[in-house]
mmCIF file with all atom_site columns, C-alpha atoms in Angstrom:
data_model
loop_
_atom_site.group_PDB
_atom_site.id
_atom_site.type_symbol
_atom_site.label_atom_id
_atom_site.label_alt_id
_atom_site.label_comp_id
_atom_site.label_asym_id
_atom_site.label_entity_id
_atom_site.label_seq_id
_atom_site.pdbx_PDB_ins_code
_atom_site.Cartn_x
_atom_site.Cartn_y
_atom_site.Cartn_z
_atom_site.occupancy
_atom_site.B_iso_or_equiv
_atom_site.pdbx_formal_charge
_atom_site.auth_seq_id
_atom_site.auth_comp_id
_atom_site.auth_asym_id
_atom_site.auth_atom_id
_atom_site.pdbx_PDB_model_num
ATOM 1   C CA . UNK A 1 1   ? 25.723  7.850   -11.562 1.00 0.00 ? 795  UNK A CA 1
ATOM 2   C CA . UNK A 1 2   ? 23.028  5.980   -9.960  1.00 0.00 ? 796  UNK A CA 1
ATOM 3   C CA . UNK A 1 3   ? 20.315  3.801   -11.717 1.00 0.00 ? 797  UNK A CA 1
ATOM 4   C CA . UNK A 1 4   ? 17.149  4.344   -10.628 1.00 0.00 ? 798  UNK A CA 1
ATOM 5   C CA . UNK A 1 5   ? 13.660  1.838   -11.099 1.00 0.00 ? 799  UNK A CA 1
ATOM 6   C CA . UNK A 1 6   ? 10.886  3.466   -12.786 1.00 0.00 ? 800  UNK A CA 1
ATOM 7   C CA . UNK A 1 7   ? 9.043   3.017   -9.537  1.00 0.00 ? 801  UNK A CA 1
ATOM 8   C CA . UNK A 1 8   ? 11.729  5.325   -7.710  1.00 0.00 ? 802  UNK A CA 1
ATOM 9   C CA . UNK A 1 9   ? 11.719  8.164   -10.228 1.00 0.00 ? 803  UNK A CA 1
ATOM 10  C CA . UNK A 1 10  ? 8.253   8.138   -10.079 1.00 0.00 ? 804  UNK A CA 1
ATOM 11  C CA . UNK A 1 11  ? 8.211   8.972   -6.241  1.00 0.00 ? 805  UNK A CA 1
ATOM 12  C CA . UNK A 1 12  ? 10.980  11.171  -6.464  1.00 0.00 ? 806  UNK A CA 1
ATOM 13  C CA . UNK A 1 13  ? 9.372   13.125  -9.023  1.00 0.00 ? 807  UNK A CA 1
ATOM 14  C CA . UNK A 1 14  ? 6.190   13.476  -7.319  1.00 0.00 ? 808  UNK A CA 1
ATOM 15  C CA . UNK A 1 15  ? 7.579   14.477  -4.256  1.00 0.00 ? 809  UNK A CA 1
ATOM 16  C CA . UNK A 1 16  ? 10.132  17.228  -5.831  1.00 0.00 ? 810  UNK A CA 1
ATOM 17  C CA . UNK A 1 17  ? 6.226   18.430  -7.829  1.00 0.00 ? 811  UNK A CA 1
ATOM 18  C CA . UNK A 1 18  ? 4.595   18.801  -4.445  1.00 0.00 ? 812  UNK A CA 1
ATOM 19  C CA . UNK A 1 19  ? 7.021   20.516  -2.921  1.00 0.00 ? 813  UNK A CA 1
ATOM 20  C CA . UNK A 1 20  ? 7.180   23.077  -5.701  1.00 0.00 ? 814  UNK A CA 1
ATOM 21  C CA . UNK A 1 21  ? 3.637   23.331  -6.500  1.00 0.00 ? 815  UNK A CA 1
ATOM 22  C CA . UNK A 1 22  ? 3.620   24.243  -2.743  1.00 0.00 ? 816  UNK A CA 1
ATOM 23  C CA . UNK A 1 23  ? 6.248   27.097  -2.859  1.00 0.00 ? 817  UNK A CA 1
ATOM 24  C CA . UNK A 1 24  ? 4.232   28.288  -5.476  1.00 0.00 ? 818  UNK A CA 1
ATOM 25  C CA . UNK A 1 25  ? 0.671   28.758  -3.903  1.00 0.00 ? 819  UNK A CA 1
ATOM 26  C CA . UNK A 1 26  ? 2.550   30.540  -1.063  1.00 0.00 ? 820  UNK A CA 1
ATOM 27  C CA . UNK A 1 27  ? 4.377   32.716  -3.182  1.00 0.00 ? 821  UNK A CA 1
ATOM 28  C CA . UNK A 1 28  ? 7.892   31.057  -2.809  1.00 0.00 ? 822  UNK A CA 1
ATOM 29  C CA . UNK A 1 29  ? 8.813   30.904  -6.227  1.00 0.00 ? 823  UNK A CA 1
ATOM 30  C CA . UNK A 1 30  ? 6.783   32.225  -9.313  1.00 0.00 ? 824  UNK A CA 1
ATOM 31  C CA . UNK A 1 31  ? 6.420   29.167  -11.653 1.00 0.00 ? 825  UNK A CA 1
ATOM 32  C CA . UNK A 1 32  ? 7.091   25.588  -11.103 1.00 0.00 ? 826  UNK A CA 1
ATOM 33  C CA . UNK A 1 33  ? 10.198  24.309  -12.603 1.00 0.00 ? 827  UNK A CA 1
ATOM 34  C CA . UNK A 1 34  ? 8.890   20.977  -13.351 1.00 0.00 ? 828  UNK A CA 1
ATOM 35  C CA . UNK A 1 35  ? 6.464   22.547  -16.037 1.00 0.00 ? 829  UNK A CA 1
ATOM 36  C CA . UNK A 1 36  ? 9.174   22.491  -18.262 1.00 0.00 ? 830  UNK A CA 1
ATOM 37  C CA . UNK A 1 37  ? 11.081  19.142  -17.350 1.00 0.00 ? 831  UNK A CA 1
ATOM 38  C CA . UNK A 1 38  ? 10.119  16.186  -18.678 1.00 0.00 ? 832  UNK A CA 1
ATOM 39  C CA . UNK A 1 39  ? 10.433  12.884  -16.307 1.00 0.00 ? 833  UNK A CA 1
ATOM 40  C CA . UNK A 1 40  ? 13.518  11.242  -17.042 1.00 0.00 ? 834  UNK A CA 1
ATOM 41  C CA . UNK A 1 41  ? 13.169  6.939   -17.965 1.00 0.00 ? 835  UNK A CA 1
ATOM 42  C CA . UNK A 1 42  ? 14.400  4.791   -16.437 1.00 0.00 ? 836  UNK A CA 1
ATOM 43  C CA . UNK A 1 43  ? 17.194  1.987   -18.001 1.00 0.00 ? 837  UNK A CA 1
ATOM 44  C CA . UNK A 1 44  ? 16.212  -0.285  -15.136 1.00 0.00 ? 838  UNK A CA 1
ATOM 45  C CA . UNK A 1 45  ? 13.874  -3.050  -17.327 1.00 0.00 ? 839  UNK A CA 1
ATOM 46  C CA . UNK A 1 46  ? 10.823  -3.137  -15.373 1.00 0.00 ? 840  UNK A CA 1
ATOM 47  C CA . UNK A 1 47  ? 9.605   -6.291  -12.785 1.00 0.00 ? 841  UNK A CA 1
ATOM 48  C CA . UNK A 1 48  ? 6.471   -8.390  -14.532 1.00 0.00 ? 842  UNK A CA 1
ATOM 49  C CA . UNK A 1 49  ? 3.813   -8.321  -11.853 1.00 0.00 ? 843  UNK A CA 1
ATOM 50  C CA . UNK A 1 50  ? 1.096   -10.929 -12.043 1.00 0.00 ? 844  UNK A CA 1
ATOM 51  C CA . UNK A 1 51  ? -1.879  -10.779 -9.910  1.00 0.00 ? 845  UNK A CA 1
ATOM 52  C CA . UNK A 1 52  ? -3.477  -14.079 -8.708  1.00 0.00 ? 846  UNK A CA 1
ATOM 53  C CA . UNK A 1 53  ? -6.008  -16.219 -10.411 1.00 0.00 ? 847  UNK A CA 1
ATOM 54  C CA . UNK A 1 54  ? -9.460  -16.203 -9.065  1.00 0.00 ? 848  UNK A CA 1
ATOM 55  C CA . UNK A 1 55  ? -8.783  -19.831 -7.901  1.00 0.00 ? 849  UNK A CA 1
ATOM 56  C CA . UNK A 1 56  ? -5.495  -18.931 -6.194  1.00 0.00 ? 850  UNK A CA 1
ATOM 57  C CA . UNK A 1 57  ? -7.155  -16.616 -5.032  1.00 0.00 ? 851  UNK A CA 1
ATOM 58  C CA . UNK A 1 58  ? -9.956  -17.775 -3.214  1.00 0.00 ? 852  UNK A CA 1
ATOM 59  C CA . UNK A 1 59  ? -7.206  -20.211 -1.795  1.00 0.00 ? 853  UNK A CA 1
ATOM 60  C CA . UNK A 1 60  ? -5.370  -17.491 -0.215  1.00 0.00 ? 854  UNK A CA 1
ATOM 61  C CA . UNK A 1 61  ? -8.311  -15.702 1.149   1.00 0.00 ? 855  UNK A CA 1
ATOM 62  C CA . UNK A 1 62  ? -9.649  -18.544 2.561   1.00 0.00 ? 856  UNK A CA 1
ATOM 63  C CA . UNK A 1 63  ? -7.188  -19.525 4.799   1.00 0.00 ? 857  UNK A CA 1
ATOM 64  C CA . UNK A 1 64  ? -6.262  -15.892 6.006   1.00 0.00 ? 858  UNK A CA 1
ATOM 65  C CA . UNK A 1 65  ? -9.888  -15.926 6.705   1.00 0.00 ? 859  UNK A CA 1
ATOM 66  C CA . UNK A 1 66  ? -9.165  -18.958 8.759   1.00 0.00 ? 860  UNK A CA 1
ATOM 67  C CA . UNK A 1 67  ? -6.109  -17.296 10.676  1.00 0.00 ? 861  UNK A CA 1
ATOM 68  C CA . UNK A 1 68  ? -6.458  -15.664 13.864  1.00 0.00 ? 862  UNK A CA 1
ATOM 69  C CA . UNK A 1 69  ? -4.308  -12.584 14.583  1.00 0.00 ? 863  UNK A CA 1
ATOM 70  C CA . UNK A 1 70  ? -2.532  -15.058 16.965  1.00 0.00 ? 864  UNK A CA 1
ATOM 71  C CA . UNK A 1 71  ? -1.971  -16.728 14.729  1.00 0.00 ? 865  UNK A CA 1
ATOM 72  C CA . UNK A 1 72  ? -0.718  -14.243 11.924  1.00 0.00 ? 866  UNK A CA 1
ATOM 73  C CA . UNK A 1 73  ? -0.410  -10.637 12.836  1.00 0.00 ? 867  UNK A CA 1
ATOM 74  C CA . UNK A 1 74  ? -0.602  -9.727  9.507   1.00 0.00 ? 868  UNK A CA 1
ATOM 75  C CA . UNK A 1 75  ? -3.108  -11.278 7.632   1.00 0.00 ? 869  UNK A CA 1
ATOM 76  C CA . UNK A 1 76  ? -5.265  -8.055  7.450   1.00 0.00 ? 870  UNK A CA 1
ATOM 77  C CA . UNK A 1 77  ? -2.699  -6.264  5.671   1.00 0.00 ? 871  UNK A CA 1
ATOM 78  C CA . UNK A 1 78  ? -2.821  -8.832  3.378   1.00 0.00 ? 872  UNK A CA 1
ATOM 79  C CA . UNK A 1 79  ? -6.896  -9.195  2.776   1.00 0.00 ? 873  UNK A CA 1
ATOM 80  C CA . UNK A 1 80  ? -6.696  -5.294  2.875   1.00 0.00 ? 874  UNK A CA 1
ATOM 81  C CA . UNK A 1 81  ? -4.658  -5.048  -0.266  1.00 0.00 ? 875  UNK A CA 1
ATOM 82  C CA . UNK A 1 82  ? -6.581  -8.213  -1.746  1.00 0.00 ? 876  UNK A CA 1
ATOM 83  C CA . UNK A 1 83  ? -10.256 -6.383  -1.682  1.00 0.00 ? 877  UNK A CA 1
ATOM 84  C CA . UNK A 1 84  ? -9.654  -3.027  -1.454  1.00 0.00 ? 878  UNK A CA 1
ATOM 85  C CA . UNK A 1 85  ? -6.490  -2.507  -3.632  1.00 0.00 ? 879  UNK A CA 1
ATOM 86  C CA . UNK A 1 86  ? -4.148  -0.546  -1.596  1.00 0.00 ? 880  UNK A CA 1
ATOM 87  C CA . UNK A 1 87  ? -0.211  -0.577  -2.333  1.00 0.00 ? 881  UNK A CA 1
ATOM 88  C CA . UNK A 1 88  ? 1.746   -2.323  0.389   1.00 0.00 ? 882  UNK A CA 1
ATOM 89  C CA . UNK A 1 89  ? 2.948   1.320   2.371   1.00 0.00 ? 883  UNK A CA 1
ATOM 90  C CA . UNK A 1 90  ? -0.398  2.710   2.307   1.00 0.00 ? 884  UNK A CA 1
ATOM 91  C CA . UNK A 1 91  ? -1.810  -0.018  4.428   1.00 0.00 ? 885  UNK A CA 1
ATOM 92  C CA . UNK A 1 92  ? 1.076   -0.176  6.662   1.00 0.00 ? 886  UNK A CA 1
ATOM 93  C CA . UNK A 1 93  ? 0.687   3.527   6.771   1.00 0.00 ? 887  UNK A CA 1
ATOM 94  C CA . UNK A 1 94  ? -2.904  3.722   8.283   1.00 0.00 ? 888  UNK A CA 1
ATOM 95  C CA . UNK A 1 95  ? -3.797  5.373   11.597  1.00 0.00 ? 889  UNK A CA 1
ATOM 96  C CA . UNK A 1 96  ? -7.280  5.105   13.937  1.00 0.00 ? 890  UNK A CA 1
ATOM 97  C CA . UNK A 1 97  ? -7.493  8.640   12.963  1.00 0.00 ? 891  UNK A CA 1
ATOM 98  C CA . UNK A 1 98  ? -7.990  7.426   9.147   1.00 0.00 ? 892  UNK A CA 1
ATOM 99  C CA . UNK A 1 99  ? -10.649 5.030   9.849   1.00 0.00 ? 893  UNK A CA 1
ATOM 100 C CA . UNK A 1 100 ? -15.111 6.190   9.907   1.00 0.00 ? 894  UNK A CA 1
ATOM 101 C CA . UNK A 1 101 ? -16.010 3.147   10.560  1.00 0.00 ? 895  UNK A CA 1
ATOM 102 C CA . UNK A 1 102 ? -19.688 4.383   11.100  1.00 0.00 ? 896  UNK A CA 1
ATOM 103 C CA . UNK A 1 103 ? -19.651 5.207   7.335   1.00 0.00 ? 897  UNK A CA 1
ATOM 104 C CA . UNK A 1 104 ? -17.308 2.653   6.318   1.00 0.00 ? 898  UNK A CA 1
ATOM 105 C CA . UNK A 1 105 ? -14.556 4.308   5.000   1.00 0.00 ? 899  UNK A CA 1
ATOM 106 C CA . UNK A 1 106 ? -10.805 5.002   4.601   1.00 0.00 ? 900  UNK A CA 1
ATOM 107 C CA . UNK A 1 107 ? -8.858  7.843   3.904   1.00 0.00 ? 901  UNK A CA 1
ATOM 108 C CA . UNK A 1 108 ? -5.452  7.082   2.646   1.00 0.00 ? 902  UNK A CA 1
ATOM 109 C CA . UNK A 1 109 ? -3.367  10.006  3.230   1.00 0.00 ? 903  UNK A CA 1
ATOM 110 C CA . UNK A 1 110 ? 0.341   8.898   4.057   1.00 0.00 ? 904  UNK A CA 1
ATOM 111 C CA . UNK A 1 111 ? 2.708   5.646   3.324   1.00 0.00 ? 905  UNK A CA 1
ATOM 112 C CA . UNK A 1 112 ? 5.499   3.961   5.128   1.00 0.00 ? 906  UNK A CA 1
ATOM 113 C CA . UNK A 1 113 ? 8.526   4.065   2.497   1.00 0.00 ? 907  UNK A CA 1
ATOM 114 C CA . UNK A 1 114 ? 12.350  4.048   3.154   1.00 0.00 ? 908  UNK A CA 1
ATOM 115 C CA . UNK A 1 115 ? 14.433  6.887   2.718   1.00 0.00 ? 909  UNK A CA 1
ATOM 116 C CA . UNK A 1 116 ? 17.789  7.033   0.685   1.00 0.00 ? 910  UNK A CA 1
ATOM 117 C CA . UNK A 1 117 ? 19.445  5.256   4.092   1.00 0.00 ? 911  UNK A CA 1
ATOM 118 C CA . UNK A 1 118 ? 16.955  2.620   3.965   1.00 0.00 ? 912  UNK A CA 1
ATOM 119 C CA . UNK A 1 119 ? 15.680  3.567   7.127   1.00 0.00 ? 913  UNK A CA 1
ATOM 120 C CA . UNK A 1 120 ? 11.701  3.103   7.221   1.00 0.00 ? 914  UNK A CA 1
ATOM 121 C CA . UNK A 1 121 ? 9.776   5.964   7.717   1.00 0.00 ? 915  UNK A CA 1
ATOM 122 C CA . UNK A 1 122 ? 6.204   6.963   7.531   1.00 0.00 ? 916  UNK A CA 1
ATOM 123 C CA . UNK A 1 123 ? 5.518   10.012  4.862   1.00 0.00 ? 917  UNK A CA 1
ATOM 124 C CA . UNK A 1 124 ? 3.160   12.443  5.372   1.00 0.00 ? 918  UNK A CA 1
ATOM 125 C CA . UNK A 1 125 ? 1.753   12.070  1.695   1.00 0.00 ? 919  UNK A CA 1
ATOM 126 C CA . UNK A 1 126 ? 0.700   9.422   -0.834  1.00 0.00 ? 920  UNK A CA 1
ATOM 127 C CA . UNK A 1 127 ? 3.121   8.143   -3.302  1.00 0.00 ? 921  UNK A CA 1
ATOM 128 C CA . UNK A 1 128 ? 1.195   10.810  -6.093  1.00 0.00 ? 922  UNK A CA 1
ATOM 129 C CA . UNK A 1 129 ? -1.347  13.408  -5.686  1.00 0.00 ? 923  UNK A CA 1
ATOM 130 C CA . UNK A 1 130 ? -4.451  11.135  -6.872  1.00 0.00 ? 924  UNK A CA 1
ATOM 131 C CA . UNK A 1 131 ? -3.133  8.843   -4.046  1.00 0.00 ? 925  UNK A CA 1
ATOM 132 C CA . UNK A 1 132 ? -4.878  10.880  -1.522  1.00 0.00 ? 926  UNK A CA 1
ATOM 133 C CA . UNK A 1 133 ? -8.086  9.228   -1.613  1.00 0.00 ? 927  UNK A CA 1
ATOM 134 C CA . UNK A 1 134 ? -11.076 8.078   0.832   1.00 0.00 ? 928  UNK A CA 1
ATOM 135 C CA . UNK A 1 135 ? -12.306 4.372   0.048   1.00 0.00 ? 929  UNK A CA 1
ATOM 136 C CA . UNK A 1 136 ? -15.447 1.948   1.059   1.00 0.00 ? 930  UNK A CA 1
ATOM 137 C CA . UNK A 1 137 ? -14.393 -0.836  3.593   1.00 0.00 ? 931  UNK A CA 1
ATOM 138 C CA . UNK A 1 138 ? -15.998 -3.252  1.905   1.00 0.00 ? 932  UNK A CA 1
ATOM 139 C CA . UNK A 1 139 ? -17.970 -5.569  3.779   1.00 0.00 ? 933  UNK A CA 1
ATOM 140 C CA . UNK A 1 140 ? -16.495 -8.468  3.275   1.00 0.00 ? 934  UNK A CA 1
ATOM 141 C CA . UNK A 1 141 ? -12.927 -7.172  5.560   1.00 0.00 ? 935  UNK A CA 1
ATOM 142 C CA . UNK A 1 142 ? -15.472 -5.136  7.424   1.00 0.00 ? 936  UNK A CA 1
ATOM 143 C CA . UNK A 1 143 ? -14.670 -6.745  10.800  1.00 0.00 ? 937  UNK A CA 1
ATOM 144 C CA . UNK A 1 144 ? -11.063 -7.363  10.021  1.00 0.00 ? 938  UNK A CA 1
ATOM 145 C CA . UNK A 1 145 ? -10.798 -3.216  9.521   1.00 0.00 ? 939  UNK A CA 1
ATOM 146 C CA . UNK A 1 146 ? -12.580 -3.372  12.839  1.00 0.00 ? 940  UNK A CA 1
ATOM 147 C CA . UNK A 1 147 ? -10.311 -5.571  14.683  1.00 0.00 ? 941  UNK A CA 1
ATOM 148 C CA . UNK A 1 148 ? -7.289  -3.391  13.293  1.00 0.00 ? 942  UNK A CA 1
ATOM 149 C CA . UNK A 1 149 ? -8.736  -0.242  14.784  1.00 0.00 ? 943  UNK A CA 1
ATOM 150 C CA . UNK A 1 150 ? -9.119  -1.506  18.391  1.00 0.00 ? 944  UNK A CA 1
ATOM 151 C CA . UNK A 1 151 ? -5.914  -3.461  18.253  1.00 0.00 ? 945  UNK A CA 1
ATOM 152 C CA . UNK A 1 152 ? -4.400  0.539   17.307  1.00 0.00 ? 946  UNK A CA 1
ATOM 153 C CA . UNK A 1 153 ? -5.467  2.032   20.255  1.00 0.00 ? 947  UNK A CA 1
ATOM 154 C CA . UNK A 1 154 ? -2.380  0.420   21.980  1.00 0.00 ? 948  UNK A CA 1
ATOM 155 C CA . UNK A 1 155 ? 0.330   1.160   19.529  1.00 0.00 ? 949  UNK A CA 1
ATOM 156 C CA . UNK A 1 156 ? 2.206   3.881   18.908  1.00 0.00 ? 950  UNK A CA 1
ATOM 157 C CA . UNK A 1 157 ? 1.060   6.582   16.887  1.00 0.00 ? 951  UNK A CA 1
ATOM 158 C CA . UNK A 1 158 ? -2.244  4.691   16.767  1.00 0.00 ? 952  UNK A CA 1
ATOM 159 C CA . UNK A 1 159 ? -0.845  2.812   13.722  1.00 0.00 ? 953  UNK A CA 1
ATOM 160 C CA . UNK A 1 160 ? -3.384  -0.292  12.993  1.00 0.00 ? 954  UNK A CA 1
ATOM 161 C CA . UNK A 1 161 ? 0.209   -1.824  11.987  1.00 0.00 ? 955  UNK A CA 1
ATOM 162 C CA . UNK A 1 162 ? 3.260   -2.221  13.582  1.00 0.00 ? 956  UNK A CA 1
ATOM 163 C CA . UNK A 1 163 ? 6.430   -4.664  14.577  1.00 0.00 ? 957  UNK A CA 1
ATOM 164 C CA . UNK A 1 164 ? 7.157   -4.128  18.535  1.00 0.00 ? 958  UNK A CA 1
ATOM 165 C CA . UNK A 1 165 ? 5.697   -0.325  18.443  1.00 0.00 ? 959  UNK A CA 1
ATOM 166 C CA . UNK A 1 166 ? 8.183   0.266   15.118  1.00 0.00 ? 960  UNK A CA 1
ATOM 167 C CA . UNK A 1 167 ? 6.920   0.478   11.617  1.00 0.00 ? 961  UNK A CA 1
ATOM 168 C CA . UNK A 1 168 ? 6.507   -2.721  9.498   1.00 0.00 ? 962  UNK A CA 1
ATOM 169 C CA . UNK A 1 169 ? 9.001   -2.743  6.587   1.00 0.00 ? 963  UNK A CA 1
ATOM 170 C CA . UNK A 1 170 ? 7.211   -4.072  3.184   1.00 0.00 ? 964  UNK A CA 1
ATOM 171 C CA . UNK A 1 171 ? 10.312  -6.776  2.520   1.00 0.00 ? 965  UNK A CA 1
ATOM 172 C CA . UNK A 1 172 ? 8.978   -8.632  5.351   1.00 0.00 ? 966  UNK A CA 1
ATOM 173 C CA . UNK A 1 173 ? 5.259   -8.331  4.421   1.00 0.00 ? 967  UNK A CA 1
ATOM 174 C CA . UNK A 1 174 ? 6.492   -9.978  1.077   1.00 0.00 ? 968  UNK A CA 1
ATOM 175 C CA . UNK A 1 175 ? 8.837   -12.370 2.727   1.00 0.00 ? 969  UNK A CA 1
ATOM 176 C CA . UNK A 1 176 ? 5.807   -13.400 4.909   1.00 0.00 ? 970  UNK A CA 1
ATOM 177 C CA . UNK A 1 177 ? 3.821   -13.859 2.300   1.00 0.00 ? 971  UNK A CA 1
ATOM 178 C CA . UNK A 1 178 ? 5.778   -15.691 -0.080  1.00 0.00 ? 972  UNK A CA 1
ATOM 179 C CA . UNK A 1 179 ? 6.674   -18.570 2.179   1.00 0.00 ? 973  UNK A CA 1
ATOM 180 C CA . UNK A 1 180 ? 2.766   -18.696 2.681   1.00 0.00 ? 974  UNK A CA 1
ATOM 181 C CA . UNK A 1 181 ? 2.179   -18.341 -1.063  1.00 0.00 ? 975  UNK A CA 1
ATOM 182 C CA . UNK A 1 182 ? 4.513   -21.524 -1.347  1.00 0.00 ? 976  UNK A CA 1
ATOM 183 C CA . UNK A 1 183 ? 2.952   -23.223 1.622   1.00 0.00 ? 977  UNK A CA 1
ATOM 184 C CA . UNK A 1 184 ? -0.236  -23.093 0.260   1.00 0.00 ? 978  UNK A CA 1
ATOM 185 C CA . UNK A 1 185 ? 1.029   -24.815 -2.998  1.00 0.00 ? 979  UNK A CA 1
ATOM 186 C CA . UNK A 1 186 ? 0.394   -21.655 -4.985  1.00 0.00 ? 980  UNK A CA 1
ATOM 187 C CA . UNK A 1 187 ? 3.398   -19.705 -5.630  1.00 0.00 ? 981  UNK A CA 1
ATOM 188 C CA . UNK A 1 188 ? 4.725   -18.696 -9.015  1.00 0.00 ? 982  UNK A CA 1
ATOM 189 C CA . UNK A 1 189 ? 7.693   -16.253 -9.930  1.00 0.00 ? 983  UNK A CA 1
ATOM 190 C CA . UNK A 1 190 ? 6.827   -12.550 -10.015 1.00 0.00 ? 984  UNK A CA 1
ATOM 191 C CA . UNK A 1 191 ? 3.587   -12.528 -7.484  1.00 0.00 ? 985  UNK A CA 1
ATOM 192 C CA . UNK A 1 192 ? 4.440   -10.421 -4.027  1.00 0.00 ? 986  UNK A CA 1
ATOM 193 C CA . UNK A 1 193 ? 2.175   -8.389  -2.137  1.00 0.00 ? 987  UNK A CA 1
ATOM 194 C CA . UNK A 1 194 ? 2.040   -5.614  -5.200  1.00 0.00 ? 988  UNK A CA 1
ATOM 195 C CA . UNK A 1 195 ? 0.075   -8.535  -6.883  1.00 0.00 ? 989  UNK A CA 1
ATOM 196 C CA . UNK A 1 196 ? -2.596  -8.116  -4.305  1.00 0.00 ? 990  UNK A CA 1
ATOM 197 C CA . UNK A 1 197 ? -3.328  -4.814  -5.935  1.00 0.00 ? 991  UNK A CA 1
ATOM 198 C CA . UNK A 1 198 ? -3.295  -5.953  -9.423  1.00 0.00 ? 992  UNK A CA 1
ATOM 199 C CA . UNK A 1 199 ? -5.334  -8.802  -8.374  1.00 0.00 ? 993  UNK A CA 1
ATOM 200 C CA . UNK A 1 200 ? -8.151  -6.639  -6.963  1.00 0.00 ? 994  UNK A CA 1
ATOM 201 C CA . UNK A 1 201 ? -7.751  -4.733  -10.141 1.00 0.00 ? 995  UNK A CA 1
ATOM 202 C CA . UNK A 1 202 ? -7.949  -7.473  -12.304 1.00 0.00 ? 996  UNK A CA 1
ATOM 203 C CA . UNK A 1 203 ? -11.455 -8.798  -10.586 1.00 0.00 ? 997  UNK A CA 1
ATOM 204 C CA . UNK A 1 204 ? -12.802 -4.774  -10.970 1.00 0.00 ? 998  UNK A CA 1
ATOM 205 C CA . UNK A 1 205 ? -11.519 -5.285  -14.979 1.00 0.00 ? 999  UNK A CA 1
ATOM 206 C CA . UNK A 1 206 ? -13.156 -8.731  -14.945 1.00 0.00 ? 1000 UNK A CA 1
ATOM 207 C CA . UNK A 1 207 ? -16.503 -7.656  -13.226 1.00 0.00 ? 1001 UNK A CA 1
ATOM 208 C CA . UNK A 1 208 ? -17.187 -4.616  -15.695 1.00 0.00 ? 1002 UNK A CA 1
ATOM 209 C CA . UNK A 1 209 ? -15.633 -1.914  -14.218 1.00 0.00 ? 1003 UNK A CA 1
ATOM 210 C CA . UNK A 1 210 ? -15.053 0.989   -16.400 1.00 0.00 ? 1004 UNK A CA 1
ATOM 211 C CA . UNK A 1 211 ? -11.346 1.195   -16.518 1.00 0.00 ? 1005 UNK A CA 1
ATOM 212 C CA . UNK A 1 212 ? -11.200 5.156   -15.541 1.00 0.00 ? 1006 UNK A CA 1
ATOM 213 C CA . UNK A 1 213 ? -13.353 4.397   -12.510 1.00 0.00 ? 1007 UNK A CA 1
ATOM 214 C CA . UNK A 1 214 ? -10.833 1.711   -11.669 1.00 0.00 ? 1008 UNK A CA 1
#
């Protein structure tokens, strides 16, 4: 039998919930069979993810701040995850469509992922239910966000990200950014572009945010 990750079990579960809680509101089936299943664990041991110190982190923000998207493509996927806190395929995963930028904000409502073939794909949901959110661009990526959105009226799909008109797998996100990481002098074991996310968590944590508004 096959050994899943937590992380893996975790989507398929979600997925297998919203498709039932589905059949249910329209009368499909009468009760959701999950109700009575509890998720399986998985034997996998679980990856250590470290977000970035404030100082590596100011390091790394600087100089995509510096870059041009000449220069690197995808440095906004990168500051997007850094100050707003998205997972890797939810950035990847935005459209024009998904963008107000009168009223600065985001709705995240889909995610590129891979299916069992390891083909990438773009879902039409979040990873979980509470996934499905609308955000505040934050003004500090404000014009990056900006820049995306205009760049997006020229891809396919209006996608604010993509690799030749096809969707960006994360593996090369993280590839891109760990020879960057180590360029900059500041790499350590562990940190990938999931650390982005626990890094902007970390500064909400460290600058008093309650941890169930976070």
């Amino acid at each position: 039998a096959e050994i899943y990750a937590e992380s893996s079990i975790d989507k398929f579960y979600a997925e297998i919930n919203q498709a039932l809680k589905y059949a249910k509101r329209k009368k499909i089936i009468d009760y959701n069979l999950l109700e009575d299943i509890i998720k399986p664990k998985s034997k996998i041991p679980e990856k250590e993810i470290i977000p970035l110190t404030t100082k590596k982190q100011k390091i790394l923000s600087d100089y995509l701040f510096s870059l041009t998207l000449e220069e690197y493509k995808y440095k906004n996927v990168l500051l997007i995850q850094l100050y707003m806190g998205l997972r890797i395929g939810e950035a990847l995963g935005w459209k024009n469509e998904d963008i107000d930028l009168k009223n600065k904000t985001m709705h995240i409502q889909r995610t590129v992922t891979e299916n069992r073939k390891k083909e990438v794909i773009l879902g039409e949901m979040t990873k979980t239910e509470a996934g499905n959110r609308v955000l505040p661009i934050p003004n500090i990526i404000y014009e990056y966000v900006k820049e995306q959105v205009e760049l997006s009226k020229s891809h396919k799909d209006n996608l604010l990200f993509v690799n030749n008109d096809k969707l960006v797998r994360h593996s090369s996100i993280n590839d891109q950014l760990k020879r960057r990481l180590i360029n900059l002098d500041i790499y350590e074991k562990g940190l990938s572009t999931h650390s982005l996310r626990h890094t902007y968590a970390t500064r909400c944590i460290e600058g008093g945010m309650p941890a169930i508004v976070l």
